[in-house]
Short mmCIF file of C-alpha atoms in Angstrom, two decimals:
data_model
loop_
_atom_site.label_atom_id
_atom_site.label_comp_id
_atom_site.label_asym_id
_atom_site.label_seq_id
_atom_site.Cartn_x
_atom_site.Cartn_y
_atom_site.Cartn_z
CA UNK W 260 -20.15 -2.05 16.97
CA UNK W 261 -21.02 -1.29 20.22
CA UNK W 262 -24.68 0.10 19.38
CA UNK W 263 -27.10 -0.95 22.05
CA UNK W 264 -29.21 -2.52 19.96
CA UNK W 265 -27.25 -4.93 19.04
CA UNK W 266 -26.37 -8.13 21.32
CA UNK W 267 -23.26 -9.58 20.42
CA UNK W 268 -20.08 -8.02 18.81
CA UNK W 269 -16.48 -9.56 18.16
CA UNK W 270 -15.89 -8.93 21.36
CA UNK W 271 -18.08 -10.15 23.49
CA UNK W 272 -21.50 -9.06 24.01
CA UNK W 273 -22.36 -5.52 23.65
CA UNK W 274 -21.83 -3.37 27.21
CA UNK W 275 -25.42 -2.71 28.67
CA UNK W 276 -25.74 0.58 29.48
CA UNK W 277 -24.02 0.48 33.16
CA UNK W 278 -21.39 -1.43 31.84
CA UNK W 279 -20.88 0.73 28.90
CA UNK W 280 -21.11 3.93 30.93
CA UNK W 281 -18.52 2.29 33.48
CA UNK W 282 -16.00 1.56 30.70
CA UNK W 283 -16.67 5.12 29.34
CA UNK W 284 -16.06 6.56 32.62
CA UNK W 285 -12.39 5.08 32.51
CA UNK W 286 -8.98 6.23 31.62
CA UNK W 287 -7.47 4.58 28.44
CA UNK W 288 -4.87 2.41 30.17
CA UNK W 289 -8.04 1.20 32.80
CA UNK W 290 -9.60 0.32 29.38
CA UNK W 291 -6.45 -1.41 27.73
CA UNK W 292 -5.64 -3.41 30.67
CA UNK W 293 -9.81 -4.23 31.24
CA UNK W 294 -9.16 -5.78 27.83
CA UNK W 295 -6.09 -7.19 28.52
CA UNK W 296 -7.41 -8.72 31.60
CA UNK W 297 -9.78 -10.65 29.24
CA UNK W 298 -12.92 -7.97 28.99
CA UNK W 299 -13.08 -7.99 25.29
CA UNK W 300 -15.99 -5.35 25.32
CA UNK W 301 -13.07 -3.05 26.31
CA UNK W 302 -11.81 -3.22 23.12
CA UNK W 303 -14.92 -1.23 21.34
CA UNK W 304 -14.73 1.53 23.72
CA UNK W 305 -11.23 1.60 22.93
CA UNK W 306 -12.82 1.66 18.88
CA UNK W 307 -15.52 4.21 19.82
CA UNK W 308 -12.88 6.69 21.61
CA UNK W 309 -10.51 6.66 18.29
CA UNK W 310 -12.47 5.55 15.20
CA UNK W 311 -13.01 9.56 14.05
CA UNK W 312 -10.18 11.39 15.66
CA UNK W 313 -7.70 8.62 13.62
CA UNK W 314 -10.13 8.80 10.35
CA UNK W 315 -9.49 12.76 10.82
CA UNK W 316 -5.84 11.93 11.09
CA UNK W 317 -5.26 9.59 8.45
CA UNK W 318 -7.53 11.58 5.97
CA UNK W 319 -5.70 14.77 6.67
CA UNK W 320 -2.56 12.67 6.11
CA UNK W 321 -3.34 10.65 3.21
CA UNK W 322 -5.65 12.85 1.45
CA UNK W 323 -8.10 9.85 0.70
CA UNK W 324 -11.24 9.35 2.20
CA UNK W 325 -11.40 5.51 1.42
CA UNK W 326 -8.07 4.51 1.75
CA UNK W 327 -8.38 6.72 5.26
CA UNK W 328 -11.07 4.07 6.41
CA UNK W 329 -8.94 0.85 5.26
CA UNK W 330 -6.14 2.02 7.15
CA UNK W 331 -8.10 2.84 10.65
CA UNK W 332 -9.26 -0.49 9.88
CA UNK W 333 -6.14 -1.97 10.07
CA UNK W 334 -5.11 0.13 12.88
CA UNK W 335 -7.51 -1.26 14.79
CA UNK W 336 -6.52 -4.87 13.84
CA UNK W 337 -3.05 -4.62 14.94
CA UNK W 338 -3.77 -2.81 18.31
CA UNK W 339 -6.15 -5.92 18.75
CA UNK W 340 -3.68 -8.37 17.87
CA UNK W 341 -0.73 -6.66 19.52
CA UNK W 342 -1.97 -5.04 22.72
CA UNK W 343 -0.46 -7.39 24.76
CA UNK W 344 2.97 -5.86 23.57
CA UNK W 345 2.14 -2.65 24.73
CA UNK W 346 3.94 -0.83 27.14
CA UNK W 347 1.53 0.42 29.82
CA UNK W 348 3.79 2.87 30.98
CA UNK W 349 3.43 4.81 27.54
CA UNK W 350 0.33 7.00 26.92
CA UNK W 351 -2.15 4.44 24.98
CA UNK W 352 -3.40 7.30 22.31
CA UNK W 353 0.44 8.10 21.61
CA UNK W 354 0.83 4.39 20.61
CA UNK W 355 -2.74 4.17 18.37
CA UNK W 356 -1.29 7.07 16.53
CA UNK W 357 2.37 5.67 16.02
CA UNK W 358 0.51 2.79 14.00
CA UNK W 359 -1.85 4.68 12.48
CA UNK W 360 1.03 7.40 11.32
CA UNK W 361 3.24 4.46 10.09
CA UNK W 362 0.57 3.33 7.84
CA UNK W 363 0.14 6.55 6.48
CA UNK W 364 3.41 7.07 5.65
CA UNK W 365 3.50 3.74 4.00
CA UNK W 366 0.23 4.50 1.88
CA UNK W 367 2.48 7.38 1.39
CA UNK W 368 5.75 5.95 0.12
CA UNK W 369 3.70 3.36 -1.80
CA UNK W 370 2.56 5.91 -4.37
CA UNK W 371 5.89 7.88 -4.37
CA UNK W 372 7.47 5.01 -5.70
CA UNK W 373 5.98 6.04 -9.61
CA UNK W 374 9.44 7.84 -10.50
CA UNK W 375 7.53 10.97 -11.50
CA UNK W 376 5.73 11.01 -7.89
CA UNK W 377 8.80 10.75 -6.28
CA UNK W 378 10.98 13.47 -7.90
CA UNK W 379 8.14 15.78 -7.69
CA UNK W 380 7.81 15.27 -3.67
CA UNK W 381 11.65 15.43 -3.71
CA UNK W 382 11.52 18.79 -5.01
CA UNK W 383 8.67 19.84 -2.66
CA UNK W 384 9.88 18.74 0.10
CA UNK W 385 13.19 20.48 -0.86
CA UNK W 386 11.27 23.65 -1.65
CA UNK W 387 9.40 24.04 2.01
CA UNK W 388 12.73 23.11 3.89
CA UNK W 389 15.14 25.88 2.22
CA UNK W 390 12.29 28.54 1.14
CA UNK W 391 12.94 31.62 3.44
CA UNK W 392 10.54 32.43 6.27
CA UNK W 393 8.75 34.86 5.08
CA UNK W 394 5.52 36.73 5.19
CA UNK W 395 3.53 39.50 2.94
CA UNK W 396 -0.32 39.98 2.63
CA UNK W 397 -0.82 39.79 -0.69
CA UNK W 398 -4.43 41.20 -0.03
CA UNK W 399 -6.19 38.94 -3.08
CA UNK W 400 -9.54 38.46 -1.78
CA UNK W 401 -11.22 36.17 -4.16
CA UNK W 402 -15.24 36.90 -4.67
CA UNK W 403 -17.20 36.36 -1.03
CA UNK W 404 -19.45 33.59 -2.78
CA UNK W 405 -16.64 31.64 -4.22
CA UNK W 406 -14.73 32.24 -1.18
CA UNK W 407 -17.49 30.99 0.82
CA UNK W 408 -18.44 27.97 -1.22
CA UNK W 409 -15.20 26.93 -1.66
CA UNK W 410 -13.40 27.60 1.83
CA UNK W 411 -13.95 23.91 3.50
CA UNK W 412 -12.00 22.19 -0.14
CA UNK W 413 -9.55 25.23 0.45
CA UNK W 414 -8.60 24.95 3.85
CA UNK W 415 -8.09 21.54 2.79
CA UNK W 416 -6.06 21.74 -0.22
CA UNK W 417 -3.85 23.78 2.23
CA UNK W 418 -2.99 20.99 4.75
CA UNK W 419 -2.89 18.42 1.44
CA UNK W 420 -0.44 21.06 -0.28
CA UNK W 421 1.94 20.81 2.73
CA UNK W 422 4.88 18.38 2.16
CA UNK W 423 4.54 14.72 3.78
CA UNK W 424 7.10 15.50 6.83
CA UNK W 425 5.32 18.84 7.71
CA UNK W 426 1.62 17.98 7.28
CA UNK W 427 1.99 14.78 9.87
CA UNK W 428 3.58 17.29 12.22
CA UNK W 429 1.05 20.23 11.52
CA UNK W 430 -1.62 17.81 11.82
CA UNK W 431 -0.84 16.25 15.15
CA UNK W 432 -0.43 19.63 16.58
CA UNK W 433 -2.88 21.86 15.13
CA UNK W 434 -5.43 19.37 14.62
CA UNK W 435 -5.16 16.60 17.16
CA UNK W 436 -3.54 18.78 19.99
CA UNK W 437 -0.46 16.22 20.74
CA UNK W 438 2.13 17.90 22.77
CA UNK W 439 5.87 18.29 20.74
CA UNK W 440 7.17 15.20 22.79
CA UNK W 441 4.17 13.04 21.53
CA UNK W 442 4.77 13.87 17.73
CA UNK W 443 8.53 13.50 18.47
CA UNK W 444 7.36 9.88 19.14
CA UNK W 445 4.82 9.13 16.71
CA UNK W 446 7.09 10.37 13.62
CA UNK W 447 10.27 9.21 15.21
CA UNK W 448 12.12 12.36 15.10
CA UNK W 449 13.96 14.63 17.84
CA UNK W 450 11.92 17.16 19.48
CA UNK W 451 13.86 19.94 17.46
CA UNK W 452 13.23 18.58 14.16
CA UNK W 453 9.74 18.72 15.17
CA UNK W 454 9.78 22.35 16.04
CA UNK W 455 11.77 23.05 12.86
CA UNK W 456 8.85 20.99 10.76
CA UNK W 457 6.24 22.94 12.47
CA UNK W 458 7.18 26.60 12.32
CA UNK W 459 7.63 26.26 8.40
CA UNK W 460 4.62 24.03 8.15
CA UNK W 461 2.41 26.81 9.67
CA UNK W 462 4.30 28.90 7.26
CA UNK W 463 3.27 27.56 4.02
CA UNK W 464 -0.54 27.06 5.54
CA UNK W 465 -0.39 30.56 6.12
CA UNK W 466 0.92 31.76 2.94
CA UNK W 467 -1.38 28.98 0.88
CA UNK W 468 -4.38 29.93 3.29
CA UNK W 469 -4.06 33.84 3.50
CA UNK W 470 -6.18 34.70 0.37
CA UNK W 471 -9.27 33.19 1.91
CA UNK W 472 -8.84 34.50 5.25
CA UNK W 473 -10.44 37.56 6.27
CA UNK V 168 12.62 41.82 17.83
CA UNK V 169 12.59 41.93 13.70
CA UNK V 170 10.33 39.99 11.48
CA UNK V 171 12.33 37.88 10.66
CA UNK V 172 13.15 36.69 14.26
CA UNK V 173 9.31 36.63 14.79
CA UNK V 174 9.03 34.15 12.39
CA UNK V 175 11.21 31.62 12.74
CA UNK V 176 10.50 31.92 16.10
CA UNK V 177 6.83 31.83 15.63
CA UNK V 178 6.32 28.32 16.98
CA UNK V 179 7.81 29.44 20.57
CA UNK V 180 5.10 31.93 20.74
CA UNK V 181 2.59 29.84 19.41
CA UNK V 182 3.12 26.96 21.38
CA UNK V 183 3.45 29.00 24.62
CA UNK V 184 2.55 25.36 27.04
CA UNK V 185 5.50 23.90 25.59
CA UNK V 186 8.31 26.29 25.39
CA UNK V 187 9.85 28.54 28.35
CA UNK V 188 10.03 31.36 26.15
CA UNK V 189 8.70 34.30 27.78
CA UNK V 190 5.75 36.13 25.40
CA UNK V 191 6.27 39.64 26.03
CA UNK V 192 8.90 40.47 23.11
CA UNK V 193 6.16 38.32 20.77
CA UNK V 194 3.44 40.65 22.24
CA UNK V 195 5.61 43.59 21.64
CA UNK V 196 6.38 43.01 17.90
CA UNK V 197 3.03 42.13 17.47
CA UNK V 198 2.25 45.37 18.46
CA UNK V 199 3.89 47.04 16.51
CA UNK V 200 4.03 45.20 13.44
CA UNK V 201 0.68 45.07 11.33
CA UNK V 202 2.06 42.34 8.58
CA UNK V 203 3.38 40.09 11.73
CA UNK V 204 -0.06 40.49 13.05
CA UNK V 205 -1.52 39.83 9.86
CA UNK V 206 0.66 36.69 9.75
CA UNK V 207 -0.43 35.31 13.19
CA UNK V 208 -4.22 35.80 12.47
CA UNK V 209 -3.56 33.96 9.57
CA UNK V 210 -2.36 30.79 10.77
CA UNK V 211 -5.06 31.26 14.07
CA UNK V 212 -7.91 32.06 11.64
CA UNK V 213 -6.92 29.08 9.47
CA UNK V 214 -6.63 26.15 12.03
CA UNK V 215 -9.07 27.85 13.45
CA UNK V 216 -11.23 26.91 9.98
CA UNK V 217 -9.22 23.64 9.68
CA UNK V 218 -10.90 22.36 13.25
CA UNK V 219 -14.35 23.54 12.35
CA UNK V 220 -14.50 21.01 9.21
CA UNK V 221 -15.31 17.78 10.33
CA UNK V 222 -13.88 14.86 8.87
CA UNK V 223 -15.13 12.20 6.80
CA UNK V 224 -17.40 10.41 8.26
CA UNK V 225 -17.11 6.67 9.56
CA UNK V 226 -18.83 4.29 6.95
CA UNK V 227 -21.79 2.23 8.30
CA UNK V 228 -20.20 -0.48 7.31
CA UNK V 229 -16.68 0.08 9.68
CA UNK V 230 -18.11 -2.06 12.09
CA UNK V 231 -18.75 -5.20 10.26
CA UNK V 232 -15.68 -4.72 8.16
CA UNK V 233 -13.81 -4.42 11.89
CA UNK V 234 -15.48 -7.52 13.27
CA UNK V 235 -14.50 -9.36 10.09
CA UNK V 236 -10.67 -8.17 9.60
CA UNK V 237 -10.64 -9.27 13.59
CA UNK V 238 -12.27 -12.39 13.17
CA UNK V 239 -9.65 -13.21 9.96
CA UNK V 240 -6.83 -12.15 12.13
CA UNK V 241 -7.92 -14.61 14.77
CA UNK V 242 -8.34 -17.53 12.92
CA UNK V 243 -4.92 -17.13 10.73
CA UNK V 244 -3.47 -16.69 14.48
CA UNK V 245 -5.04 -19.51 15.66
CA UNK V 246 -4.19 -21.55 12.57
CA UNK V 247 -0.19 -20.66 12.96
CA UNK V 248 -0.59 -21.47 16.93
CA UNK V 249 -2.44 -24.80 15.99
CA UNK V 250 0.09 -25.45 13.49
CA UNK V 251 3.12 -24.32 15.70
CA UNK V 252 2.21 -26.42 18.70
CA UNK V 253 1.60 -29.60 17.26
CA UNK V 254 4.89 -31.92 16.62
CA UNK V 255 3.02 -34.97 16.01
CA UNK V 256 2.00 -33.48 12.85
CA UNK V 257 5.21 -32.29 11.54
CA UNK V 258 6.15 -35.93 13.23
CA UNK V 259 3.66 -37.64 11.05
CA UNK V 260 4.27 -35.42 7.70
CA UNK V 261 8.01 -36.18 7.55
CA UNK V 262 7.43 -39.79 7.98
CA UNK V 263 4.65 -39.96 5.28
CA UNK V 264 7.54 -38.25 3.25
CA UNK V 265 10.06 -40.87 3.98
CA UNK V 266 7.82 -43.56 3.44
CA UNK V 267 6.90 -42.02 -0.13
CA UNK V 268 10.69 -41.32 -0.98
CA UNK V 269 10.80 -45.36 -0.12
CA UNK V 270 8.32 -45.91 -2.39
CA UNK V 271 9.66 -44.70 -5.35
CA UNK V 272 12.61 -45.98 -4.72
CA UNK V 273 13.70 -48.61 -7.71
CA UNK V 274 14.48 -51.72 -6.21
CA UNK V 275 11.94 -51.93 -3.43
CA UNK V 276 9.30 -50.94 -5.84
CA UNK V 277 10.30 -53.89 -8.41
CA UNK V 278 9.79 -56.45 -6.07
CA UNK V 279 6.52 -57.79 -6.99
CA UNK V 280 4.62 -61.13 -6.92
CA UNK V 281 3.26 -60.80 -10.98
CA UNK V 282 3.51 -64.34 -12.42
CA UNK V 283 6.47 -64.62 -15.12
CA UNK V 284 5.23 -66.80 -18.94
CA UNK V 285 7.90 -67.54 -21.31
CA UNK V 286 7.02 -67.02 -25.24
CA UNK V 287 9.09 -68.54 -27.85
CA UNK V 288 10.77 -66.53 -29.86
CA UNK V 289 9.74 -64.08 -32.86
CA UNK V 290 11.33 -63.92 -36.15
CA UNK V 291 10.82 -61.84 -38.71
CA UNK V 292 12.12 -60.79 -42.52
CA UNK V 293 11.53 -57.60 -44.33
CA UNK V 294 9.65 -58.50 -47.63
CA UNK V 295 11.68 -58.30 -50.94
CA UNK V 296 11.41 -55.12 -53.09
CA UNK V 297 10.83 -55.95 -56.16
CA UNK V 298 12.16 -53.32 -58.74
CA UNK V 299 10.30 -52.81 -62.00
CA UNK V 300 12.39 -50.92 -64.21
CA UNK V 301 15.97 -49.84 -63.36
CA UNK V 302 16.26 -45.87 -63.96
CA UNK V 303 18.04 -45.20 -66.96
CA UNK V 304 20.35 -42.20 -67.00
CA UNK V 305 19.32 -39.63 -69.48
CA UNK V 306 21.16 -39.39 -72.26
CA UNK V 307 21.65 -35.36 -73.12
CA UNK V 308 24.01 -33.35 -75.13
CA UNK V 309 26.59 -31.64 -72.62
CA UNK V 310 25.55 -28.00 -73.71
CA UNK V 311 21.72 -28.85 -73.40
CA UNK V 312 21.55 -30.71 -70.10
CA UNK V 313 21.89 -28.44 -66.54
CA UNK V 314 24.99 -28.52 -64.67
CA UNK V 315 23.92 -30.74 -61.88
CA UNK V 316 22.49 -33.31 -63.81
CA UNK V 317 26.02 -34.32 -65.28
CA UNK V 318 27.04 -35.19 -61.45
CA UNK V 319 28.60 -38.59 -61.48
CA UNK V 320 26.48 -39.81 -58.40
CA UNK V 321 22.94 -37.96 -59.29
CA UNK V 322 21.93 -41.76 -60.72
CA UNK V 323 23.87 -43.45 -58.28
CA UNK V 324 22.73 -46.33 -56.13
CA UNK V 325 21.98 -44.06 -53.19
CA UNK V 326 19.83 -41.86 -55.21
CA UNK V 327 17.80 -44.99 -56.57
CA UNK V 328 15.49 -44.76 -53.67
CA UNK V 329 15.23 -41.26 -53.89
CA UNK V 330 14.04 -41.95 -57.10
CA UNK V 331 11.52 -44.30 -56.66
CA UNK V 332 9.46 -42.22 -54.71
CA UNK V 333 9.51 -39.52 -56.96
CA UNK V 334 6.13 -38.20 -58.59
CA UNK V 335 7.85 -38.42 -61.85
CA UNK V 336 9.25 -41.88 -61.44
CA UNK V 337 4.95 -42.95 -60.43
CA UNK V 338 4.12 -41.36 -63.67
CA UNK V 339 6.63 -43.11 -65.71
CA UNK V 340 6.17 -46.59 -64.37
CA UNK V 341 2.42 -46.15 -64.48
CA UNK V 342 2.78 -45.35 -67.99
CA UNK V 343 5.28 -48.32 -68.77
CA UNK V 344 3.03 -50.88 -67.33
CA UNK V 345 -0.04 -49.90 -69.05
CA UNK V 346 2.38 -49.61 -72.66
CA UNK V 347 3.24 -53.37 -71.39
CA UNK V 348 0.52 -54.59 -70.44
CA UNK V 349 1.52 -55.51 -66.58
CA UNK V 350 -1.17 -53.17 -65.39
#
């Protein structure tokens, strides 16, 4: 939105280069409050600094590349209608990825309401909470080609095959790099249900993943 | 430490920034346990992979689809504000609704300046029916004739009509006033 080629956005004409680099150069609540103090070009840096990390988020979340896109979109539409409710004492990127999470998890319980859906994420949810911890190598190697070809859709099948409630966790942390207290906010939880979620989440990646893993 | 500890305590050891847990029993089972090893190159080797994938990537078109949610989101704002903060609308709307519930009202809606012309009256008299032949009940032998036709009303007065309009009765009568000569 915010390519220099261009001259005028939705917010306001596109940052020259100083300006652009200045805004870069900032913190995300020096952004949020630029934008709040009327600098609407502070709202596509805010876009450029989160349009992949929450695509990469909501993808590994929802499993759907399109549907992914619709709901950054709409992430992006309610932090620009509602930034003015923000609490500036919160960390901004926490917040981005409280909405973003919540629409996931509504895409989510959307399609578990086909009564099928629903009983079978009952069960596997059921399933990854009361399966023991535990670990063997099983030492199946698949062939080295088909490993190869196939490792990206494997690795991930592996975060898709993880129930709802661990994969947001095991994302955030493994993938995003939030801190426990962060995903304790963004999936509304206590910071031991999110260390509970996470140890058997990284179990059942392991035990799905091991096969292709040298 | 056992395996099993090592496990479900995985997380602590993992996560080493964000718990107080000190790593030395971890590195000392991992030591000495090849499958825990195994285990904890597993999950490194893994999100390790996981990281290295990129993402989809953002569609050209995010942009203009961003700009034009935004610019929808404005406008329906600004519509509700406009709409919200102006009383001498709402002011004007109920009164256009008062003044149409008037309207319809009956009697203030009958009062009208249409000039009045009395007509004499209208009288009128149904034409006379003029009946050609009188139907004649048939005359049958008891065991011949069908239960229903013996039924004292079936040639009745009330049935006379009935009668009348009958494709049977048309045939007779058109046969009776050609034998007559009426036709």
């Amino acid at each position: 939105m915010f390519a220099e080629k261009k001259t005028h956005d939705a917010f306001g004409v596109i940052p020259a280069g100083d300006t652009r680099k200045e805004l870069a150069s900032l913190g995300d609540s020096e952004v949020v409050q630029k934008f709040l103090d009327g600098e609407e070009r502070a709202f596509g840096e805010l876009v450029r600094r989160y349009d992949s990390r929450l695509l990469n988020f909501v993808y590994r979340t929802v499993g759907d590349r399109e549907r992914a896109q619709d709901l950054v979109q709409e992430t992006f539409v309610r932090v620009y209608r509602h930034l003015h409710r923000f609490d500036q004492s919160k960390k901004f990127s926490t917040w981005i990825y409280t909405i973003a999470g919540n629409l996931a998890k509504n895409e989510l319980r959307n399609r578990s309401r086909n009564p099928l859906v629903l009983f079978q994420a009952i069960k596997k949810n059921w399933d990854a909470d009361h399966r023991p911890l535990e670990w063997e190598d099983e030492a199946y190697k698949p062939d080295d080609l088909f490993r190869k070809r196939h490792l990206k859709e494997k690795v991930d099948e592996a975060v898709q095959q993880l129930p709802e409630h661990h994969r947001i966790v095991f994302v955030l942390r493994e993938l995003e790099g939030r801190t426990y207290e962060e995903i304790a906010e963004i999936t509304d939880t206590n910071l031991g249900t999110v260390k509970s979620r996470l140890n058997r989440a990284r179990n059942n990646f392991a035990r799905i993943i091991a096969p292709m893993v040298d | 430490m056992n395996c099993q500890e090592f496990l479900e305590r995985y997380s602590e050891f993992r996560d080493i920034d964000e718990a107080d847990t000190e790593p030395d029993s971890f590195e000392a089972h991992l030591d000495s346990c090849p499958a825990c090893r195994r285990y904890h190159e597993v999950v490194e080797r893994g999100v390790e992979l996981a990281r290295s994938f990129s993402g989809p990537p953002i569609r050209e078109d995010f942009e203009d689809r961003l700009r034009h949610h935004i610019y929808h989101a404005d406008l329906v704002a600004h519509t509700r504000r406009r709409d919200g903060s102006s009383p001498l609308i709402a002011v004007a709307l109920a009164a256009a609704a008062i003044l149409a519930g008037v309207g319809a009202w009956g009697p203030i809606s009958t009062i009208t300046t249409a000039p009045t012309v009395d007509l004499p009256g209208i009288s009128a008299s149904a034409p006379q029916v003029r009946t050609i032949l009188e139907p004649q009940p048939v005359q049958q032998s008891p065991e011949r004739s069908p239960a229903f036709l013996n039924h004292s009303n079936l040639w009745s007065e009330s049935n006379t009509l009935l009668y009348e309009h009958s494709n049977l009765y048309h045939r007779y009568r058109d046969g009776t006033l050609i034998r007559t000569g009426l036709h």
